[in-house]
Coordinates of N, CA and C and ligand atoms in Angstrom, one line a residue:
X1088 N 21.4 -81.9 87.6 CA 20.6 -82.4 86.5 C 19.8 -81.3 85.9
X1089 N 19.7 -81.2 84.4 CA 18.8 -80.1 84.0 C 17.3 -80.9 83.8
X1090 N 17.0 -80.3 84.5 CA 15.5 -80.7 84.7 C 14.7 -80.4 83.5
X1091 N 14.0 -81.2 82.0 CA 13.2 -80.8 81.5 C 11.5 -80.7 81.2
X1092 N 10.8 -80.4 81.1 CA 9.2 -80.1 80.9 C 8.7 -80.7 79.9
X1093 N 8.0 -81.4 79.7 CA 7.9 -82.1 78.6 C 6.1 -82.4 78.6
X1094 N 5.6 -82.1 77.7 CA 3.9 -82.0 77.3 C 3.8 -83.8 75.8
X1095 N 2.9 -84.5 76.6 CA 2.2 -85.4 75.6 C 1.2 -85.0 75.1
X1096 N 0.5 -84.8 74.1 CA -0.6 -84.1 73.5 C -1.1 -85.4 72.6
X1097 N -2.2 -86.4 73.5 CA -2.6 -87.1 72.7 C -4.3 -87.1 72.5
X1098 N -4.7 -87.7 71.5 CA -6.4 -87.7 71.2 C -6.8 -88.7 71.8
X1099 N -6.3 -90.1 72.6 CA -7.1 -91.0 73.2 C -6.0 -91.4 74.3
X1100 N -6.7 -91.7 75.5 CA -5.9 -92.5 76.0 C -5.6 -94.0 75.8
X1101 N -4.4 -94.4 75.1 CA -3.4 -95.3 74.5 C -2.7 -94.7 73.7
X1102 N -3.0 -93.6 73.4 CA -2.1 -93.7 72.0 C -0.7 -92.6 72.6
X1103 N -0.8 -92.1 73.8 CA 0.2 -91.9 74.6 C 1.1 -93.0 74.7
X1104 N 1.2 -94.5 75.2 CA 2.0 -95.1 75.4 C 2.2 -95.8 73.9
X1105 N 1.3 -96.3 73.5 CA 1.9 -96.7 71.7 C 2.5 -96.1 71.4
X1106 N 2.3 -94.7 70.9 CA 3.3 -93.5 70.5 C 4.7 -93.6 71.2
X1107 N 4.7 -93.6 72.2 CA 5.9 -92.5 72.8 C 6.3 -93.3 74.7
X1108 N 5.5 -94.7 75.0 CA 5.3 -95.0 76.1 C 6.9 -95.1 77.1
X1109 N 8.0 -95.3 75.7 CA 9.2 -95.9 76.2 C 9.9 -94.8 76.1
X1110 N 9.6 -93.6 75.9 CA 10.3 -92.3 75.6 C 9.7 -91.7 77.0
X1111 N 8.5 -91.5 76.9 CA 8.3 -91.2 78.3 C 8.5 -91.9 79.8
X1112 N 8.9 -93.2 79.5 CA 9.6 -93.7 80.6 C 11.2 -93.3 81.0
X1113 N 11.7 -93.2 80.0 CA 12.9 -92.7 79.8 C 13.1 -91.0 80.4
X1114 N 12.5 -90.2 80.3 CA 12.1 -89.2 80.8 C 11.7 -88.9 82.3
X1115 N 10.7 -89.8 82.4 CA 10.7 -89.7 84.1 C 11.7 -90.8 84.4
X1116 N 12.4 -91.4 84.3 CA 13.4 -92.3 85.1 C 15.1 -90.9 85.0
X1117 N 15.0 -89.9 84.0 CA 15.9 -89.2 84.2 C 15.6 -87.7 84.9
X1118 N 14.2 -87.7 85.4 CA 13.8 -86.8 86.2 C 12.7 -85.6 86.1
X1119 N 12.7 -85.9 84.4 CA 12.1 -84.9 84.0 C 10.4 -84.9 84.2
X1120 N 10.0 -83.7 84.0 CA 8.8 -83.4 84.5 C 7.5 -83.6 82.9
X1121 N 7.0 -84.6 83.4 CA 6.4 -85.5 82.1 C 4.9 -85.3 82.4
X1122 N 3.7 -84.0 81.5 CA 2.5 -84.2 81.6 C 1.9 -84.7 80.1
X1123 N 1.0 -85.6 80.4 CA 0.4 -85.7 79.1 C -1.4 -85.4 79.2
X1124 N -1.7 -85.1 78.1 CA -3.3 -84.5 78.3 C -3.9 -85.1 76.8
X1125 N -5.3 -85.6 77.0 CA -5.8 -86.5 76.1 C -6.9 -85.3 75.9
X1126 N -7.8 -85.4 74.5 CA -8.5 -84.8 74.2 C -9.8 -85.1 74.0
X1127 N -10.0 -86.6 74.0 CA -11.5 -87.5 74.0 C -11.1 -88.5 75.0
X1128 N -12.6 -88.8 75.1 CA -12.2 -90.3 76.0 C -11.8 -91.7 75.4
X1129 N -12.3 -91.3 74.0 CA -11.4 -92.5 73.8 C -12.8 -93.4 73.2
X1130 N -14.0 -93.3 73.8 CA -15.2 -93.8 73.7 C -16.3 -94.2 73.3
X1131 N -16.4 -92.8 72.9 CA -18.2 -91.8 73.3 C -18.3 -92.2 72.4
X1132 N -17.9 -92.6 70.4 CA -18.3 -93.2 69.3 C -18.5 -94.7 69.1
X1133 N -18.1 -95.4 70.2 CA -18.5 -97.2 70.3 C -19.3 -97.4 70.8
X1134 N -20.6 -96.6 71.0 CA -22.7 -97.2 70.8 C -22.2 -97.3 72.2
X1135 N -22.6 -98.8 72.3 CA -23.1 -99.4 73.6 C -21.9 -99.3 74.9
X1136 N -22.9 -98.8 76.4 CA -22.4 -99.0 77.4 C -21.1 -97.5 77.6
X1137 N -21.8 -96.8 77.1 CA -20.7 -95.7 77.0 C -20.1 -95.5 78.4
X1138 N -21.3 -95.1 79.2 CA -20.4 -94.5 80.1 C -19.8 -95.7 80.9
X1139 N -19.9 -96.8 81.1 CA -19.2 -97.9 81.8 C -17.8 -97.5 81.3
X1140 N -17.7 -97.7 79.9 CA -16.7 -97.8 79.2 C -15.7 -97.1 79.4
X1141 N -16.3 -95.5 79.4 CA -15.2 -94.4 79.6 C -14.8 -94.9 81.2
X1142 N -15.7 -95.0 82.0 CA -15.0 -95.0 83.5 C -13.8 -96.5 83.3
X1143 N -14.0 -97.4 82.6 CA -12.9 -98.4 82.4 C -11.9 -98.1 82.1
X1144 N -12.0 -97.2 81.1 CA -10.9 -96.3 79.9 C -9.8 -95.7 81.0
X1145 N -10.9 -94.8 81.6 CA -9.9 -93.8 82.7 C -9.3 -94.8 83.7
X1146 N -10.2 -95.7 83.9 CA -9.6 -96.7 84.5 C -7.9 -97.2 84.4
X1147 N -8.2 -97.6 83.2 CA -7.1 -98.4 82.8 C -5.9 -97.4 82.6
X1148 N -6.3 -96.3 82.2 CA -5.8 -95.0 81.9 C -4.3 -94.7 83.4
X1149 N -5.6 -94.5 84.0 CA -4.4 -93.7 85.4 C -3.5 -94.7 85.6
X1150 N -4.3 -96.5 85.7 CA -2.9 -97.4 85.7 C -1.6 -97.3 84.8
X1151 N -1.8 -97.3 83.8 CA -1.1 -96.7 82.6 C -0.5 -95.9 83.0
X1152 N -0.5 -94.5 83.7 CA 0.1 -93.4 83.5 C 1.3 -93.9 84.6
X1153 N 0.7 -94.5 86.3 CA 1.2 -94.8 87.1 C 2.4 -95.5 86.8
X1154 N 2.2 -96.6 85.8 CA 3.7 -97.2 85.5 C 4.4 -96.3 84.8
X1155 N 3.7 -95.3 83.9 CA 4.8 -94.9 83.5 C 5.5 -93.4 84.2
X1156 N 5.1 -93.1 85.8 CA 5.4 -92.4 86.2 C 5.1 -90.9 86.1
X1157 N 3.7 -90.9 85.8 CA 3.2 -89.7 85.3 C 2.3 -89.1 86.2
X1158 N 2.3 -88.0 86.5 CA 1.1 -87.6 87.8 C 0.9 -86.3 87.3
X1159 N 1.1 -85.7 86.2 CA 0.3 -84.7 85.8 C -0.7 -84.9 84.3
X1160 N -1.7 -84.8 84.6 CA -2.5 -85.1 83.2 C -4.1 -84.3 83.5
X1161 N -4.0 -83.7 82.0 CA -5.1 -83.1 82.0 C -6.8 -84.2 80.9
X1162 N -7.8 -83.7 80.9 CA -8.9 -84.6 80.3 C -9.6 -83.9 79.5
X1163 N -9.4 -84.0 78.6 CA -10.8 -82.8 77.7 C -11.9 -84.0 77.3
X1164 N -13.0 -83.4 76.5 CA -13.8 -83.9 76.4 C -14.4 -84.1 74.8
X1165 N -13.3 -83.4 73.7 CA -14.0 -83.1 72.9 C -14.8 -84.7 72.6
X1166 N -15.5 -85.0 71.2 CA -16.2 -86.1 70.9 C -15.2 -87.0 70.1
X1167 N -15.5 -88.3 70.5 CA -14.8 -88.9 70.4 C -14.6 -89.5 68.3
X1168 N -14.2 -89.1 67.7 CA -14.0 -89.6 66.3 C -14.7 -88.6 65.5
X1169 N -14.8 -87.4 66.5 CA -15.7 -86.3 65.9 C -14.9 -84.9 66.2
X1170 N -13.7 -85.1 65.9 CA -13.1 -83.8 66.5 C -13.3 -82.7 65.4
X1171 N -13.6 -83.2 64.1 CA -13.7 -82.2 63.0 C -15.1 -81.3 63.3
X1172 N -15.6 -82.3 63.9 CA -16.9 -81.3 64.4 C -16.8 -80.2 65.3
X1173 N -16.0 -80.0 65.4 CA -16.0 -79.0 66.7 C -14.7 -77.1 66.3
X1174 N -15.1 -76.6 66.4 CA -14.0 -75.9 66.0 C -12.4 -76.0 66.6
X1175 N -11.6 -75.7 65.6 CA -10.2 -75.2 66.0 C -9.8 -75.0 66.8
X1176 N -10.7 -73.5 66.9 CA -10.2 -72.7 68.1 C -10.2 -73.2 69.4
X1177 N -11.4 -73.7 69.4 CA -11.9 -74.3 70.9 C -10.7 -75.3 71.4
X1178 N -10.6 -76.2 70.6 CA -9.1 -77.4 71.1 C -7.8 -76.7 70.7
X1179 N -7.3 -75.8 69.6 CA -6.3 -75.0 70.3 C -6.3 -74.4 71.6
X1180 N -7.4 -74.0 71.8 CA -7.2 -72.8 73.0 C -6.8 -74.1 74.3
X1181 N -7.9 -75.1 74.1 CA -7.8 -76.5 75.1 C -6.3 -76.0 75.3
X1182 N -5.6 -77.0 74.4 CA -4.0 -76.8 74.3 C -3.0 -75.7 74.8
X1183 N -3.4 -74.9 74.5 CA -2.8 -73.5 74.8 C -3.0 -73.3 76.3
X1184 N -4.2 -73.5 77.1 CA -4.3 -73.8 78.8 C -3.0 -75.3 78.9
X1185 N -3.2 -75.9 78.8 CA -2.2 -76.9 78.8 C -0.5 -76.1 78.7
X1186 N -0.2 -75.9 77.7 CA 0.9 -75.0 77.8 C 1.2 -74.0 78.6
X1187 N 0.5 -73.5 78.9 CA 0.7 -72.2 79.9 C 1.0 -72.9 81.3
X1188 N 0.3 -73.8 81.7 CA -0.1 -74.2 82.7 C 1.3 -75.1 82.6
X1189 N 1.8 -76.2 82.3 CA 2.8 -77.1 82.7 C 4.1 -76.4 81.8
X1190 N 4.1 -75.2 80.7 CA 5.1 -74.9 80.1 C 6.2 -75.9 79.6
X1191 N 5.8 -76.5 78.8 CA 6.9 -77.7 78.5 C 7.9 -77.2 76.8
X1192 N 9.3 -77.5 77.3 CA 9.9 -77.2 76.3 C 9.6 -78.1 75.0
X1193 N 9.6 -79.2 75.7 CA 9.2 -80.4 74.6 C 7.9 -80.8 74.3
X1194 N 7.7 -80.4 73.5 CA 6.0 -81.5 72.7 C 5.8 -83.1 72.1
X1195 N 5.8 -83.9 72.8 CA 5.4 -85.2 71.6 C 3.9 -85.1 71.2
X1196 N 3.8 -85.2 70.2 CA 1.8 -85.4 69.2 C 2.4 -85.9 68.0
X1197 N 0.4 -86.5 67.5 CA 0.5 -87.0 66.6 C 1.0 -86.7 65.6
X1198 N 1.4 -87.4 64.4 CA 1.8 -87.2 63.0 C 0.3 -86.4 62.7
X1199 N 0.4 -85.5 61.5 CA -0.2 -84.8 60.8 C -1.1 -85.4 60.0
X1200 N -0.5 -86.8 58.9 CA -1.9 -87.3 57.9 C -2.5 -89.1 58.5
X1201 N -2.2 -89.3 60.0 CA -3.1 -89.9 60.4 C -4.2 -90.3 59.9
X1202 N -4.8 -91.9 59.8 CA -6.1 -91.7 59.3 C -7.4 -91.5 60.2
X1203 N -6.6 -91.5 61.9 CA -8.0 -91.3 62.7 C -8.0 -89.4 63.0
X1204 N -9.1 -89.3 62.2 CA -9.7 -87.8 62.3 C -9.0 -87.0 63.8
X1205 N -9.3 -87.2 64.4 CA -8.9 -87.0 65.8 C -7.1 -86.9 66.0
X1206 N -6.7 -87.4 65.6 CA -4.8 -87.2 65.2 C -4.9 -86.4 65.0
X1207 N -5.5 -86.2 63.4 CA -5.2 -84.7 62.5 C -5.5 -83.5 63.5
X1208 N -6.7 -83.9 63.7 CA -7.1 -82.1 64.6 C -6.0 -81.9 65.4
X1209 N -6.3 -82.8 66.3 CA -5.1 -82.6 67.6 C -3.8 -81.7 67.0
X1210 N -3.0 -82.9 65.8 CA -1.9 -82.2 65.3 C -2.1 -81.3 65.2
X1211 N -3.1 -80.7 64.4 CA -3.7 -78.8 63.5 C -3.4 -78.3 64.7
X1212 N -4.0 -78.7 65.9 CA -4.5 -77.7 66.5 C -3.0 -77.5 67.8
X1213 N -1.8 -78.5 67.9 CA -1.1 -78.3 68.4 C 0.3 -77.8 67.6
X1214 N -0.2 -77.7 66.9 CA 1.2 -77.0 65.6 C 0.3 -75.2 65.5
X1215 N -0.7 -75.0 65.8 CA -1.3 -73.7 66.0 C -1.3 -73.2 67.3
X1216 N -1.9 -73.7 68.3 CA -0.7 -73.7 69.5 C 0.4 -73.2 70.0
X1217 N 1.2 -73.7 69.2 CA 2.9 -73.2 69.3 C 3.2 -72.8 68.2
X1218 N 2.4 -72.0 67.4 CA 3.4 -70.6 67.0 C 4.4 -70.1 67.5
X1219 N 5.6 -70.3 66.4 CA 6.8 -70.1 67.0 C 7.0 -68.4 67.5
X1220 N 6.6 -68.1 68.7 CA 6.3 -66.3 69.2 C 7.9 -66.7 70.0
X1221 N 8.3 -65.3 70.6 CA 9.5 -65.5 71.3 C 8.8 -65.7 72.7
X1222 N 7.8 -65.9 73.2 CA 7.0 -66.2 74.4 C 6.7 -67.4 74.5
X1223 N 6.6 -68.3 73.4 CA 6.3 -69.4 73.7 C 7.8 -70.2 74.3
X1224 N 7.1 -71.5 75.4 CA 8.2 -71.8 76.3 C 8.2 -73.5 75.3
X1225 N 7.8 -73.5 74.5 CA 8.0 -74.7 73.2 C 9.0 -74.9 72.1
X1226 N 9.7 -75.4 72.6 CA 11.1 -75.3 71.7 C 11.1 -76.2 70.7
X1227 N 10.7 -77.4 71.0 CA 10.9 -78.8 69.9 C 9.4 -79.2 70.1
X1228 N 9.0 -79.8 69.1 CA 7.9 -80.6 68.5 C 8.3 -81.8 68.1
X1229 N 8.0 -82.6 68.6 CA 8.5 -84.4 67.9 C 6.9 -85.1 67.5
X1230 N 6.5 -85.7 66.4 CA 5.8 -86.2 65.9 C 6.1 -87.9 66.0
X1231 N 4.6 -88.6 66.8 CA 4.8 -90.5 67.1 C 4.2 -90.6 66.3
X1232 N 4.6 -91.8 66.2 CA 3.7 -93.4 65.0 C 2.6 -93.7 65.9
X1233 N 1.4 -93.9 65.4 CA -0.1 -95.0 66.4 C 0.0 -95.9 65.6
X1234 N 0.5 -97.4 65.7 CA -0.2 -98.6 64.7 C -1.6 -98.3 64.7
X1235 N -2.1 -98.9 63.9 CA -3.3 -98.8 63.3 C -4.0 -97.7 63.1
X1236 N -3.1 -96.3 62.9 CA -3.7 -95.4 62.5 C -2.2 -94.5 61.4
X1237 N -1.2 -94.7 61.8 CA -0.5 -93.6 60.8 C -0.2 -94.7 59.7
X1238 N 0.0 -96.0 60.1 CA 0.5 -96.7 58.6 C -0.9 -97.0 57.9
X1239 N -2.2 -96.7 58.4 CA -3.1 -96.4 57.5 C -3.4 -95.4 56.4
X1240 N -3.0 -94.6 56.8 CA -3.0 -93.1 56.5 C -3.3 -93.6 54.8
X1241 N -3.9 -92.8 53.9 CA -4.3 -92.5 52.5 C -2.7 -92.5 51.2
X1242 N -2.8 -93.4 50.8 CA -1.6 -93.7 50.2 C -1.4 -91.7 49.1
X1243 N -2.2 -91.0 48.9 CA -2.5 -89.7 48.6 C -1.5 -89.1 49.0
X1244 N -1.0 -89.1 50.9 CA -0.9 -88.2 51.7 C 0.7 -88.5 52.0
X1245 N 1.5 -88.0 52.2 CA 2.6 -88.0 52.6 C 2.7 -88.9 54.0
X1246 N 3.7 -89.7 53.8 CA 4.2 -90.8 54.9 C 5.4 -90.8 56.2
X1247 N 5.0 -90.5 56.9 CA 5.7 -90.9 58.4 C 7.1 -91.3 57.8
X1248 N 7.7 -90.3 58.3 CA 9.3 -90.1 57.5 C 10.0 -90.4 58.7
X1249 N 10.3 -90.4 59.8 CA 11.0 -90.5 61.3 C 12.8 -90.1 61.0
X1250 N 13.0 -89.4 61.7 CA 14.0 -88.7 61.8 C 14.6 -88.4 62.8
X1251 N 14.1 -89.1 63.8 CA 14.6 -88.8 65.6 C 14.5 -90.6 66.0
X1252 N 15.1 -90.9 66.7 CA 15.1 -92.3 67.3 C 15.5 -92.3 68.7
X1253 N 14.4 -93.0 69.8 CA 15.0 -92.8 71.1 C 15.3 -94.1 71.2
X1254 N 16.1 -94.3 71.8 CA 16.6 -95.8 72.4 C 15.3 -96.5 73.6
X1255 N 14.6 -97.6 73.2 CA 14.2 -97.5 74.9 C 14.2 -99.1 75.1
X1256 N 15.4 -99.6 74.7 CA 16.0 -100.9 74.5 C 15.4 -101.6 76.5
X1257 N 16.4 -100.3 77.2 CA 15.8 -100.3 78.9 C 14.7 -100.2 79.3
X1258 N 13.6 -99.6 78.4 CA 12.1 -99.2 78.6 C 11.4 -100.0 78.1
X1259 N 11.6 -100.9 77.5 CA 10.6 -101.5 76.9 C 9.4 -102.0 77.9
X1260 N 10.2 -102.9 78.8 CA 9.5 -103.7 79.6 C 8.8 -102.4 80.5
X1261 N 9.3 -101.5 80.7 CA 8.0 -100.6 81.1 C 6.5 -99.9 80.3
X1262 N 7.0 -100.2 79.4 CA 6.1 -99.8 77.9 C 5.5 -101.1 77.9
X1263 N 5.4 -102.3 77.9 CA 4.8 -103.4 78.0 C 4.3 -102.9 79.0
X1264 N 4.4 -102.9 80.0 CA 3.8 -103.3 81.4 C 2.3 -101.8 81.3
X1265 N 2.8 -100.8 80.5 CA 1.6 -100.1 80.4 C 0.7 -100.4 79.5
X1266 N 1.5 -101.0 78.0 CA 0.3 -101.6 77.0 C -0.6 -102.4 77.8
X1267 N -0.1 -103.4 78.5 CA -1.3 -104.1 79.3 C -2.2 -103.4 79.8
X1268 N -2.2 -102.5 80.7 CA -3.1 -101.7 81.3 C -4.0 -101.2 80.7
X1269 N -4.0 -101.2 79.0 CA -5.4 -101.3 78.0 C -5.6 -102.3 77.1
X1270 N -5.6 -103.7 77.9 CA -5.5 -104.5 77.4 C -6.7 -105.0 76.6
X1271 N -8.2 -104.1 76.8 CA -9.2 -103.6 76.2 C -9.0 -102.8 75.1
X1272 N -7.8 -102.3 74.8 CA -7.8 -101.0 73.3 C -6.9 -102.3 72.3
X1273 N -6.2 -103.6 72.5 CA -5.5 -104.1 71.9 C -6.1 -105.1 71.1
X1274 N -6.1 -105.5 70.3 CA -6.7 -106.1 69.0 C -5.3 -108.1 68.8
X1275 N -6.5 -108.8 68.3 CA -5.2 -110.5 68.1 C -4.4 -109.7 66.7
X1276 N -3.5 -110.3 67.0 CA -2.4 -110.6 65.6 C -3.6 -111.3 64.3
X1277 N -3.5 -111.3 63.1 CA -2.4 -109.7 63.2 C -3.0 -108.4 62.8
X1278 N -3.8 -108.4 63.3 CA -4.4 -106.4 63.6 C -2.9 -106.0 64.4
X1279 N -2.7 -104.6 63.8 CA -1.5 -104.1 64.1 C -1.3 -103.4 65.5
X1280 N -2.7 -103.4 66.0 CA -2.6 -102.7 67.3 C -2.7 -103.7 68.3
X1281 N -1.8 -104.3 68.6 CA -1.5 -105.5 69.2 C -0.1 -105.4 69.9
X1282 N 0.4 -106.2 71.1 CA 1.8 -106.4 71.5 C 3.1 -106.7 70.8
X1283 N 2.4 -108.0 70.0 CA 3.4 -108.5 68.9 C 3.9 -107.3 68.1
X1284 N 3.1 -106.6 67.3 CA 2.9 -105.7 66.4 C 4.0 -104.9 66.7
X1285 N 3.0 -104.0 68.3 CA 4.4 -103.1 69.0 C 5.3 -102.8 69.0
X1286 N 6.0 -104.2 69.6 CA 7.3 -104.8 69.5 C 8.1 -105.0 68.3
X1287 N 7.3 -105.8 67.6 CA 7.9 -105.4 66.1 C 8.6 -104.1 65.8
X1288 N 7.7 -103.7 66.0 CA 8.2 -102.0 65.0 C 9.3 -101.5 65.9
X1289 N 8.9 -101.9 67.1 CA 10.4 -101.2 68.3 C 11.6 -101.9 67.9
X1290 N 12.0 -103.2 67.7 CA 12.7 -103.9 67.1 C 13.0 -103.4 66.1
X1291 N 12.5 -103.1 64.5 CA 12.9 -102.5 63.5 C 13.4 -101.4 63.3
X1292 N 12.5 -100.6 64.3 CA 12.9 -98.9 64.4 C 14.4 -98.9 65.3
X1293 N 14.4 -99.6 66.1 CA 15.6 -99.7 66.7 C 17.0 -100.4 65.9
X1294 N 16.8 -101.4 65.1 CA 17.6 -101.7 63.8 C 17.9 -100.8 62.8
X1295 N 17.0 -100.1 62.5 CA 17.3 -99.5 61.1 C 18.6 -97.9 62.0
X1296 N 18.8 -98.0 63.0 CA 19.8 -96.9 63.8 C 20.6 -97.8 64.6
X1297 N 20.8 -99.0 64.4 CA 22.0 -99.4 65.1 C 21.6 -99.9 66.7
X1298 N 20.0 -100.1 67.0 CA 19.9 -100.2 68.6 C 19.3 -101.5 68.5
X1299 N 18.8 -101.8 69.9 CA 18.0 -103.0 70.0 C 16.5 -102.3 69.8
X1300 N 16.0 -101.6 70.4 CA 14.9 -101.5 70.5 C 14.6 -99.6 70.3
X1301 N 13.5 -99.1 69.2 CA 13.5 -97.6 69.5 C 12.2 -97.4 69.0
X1302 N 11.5 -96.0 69.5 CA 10.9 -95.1 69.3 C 10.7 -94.7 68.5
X1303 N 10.2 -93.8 67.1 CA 10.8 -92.8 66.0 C 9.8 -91.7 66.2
X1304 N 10.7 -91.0 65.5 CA 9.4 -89.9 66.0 C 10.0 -88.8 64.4
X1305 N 8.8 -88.0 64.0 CA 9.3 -86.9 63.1 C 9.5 -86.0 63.7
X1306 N 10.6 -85.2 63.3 CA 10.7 -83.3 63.4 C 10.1 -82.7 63.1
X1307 N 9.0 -81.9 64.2 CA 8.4 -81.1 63.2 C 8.8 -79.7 63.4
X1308 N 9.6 -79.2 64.9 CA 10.3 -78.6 64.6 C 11.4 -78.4 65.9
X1309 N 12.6 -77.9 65.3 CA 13.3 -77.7 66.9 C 14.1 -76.2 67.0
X1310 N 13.7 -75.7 68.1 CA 14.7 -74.2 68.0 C 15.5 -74.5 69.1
X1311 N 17.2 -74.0 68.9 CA 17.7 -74.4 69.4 C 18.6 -72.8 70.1
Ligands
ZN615 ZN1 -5.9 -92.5 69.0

């Protein structure tokens, strides 16, 4: 079996399994070596009870990872809905320790014109990152959907085009079984960051290619 390396690069923990939960199940059920690393907690900008909060977060977090078979993950700390505050460099370089350290051929991260601040950077700062150098061990870049953040996006800005589709017709119910595990980040119908919602879009995304159920994700780039 060719074993491959694969890096999540998300700004909160959930938007790993929203994004990409059924893709990364799919991945570790075929062996591959799956880390993902968050860059805030997820928290630190919702006022009251912070730190309770975050230890819930992480909480709910590691359960999350557990189902979906993940035992490598790193935690940054930048601020949470405040990533523009902080320089570039600093959360590239974050990223760039991440890379060196687990070497993954594969990247999933956010889409680029996201409307939560924190997407964008991350993206900026993991598309600067992997500069295509002949040392870098980064070959493909795949860009997820977050409900309630990319179909927000500024009608201005260029729209979530998907151009990759993973099947995870088989994954889903593992991808449920993680959404639960923040069952505190999920919002009633019909706010879009919800189960129903989810599901939805896996349903459609999975239609519009001929499946039951899929993933999408954009190219942002692949060397082959
Ligand atoms: Zn997020």
């Amino acid at each position: 079996m060719n074993q491959k390396s694969i890096l999540v690069v998300a700004s909160h923990p959930d938007d790993e399994v929203i994004g990409c939960g059924g893709t990364i199940a799919m991945h570790t059920a075929a062996g591959d070596q799956v880390a993902v690393i968050f860059m805030t907690n997820g928290e630190s900008s919702r006022g009251e009870a912070v730190s309770a909060n975050i230890t819930s977060r992480n909480k709910d977090c590691e359960e999350a990872l557990k189902v979906l078979g993940i035992k490598n993950v790193m935690k940054f700390d930048y601020p949470d809905n405040m990533m523009d505050q902080v320089p570039l460099l600093d959360v590239t370089k974050s990223i760039e320790i991440a890379i060196d350290k687990f070497k993954p051929s594969i990247i999933y991260t956010h889409f680029s014109e996201d409307l939560n601040v924190d997407h964008r950077i991350t993206h900026q700062a993991v598309i600067t990152a992997c500069r295509p150098q002949s040392w870098s061990p980064v070959k493909s870049i795949f860009l997820f959907e977050v409900l309630s953040a990319t179909e927000w996006n500024s009608n201005s800005k260029s729209k979530f085009n998907p151009n990759k589709f993973v099947d995870i017709s088989d994954f889903w119910s593992t991808k449920l079984l993680a959404l639960n595990k923040y069952s505190k980040e999920l919002r009633p119908f019909p706010h879009s960051r919800n189960i129903k919602t989810i599901e939805a879009l896996s349903i459609y995304r999975g239609a519009t290619v001929g499946l039951n159920q899929a993933e999408a994700f954009q190219v942002e780039r692949i060397i082959e």
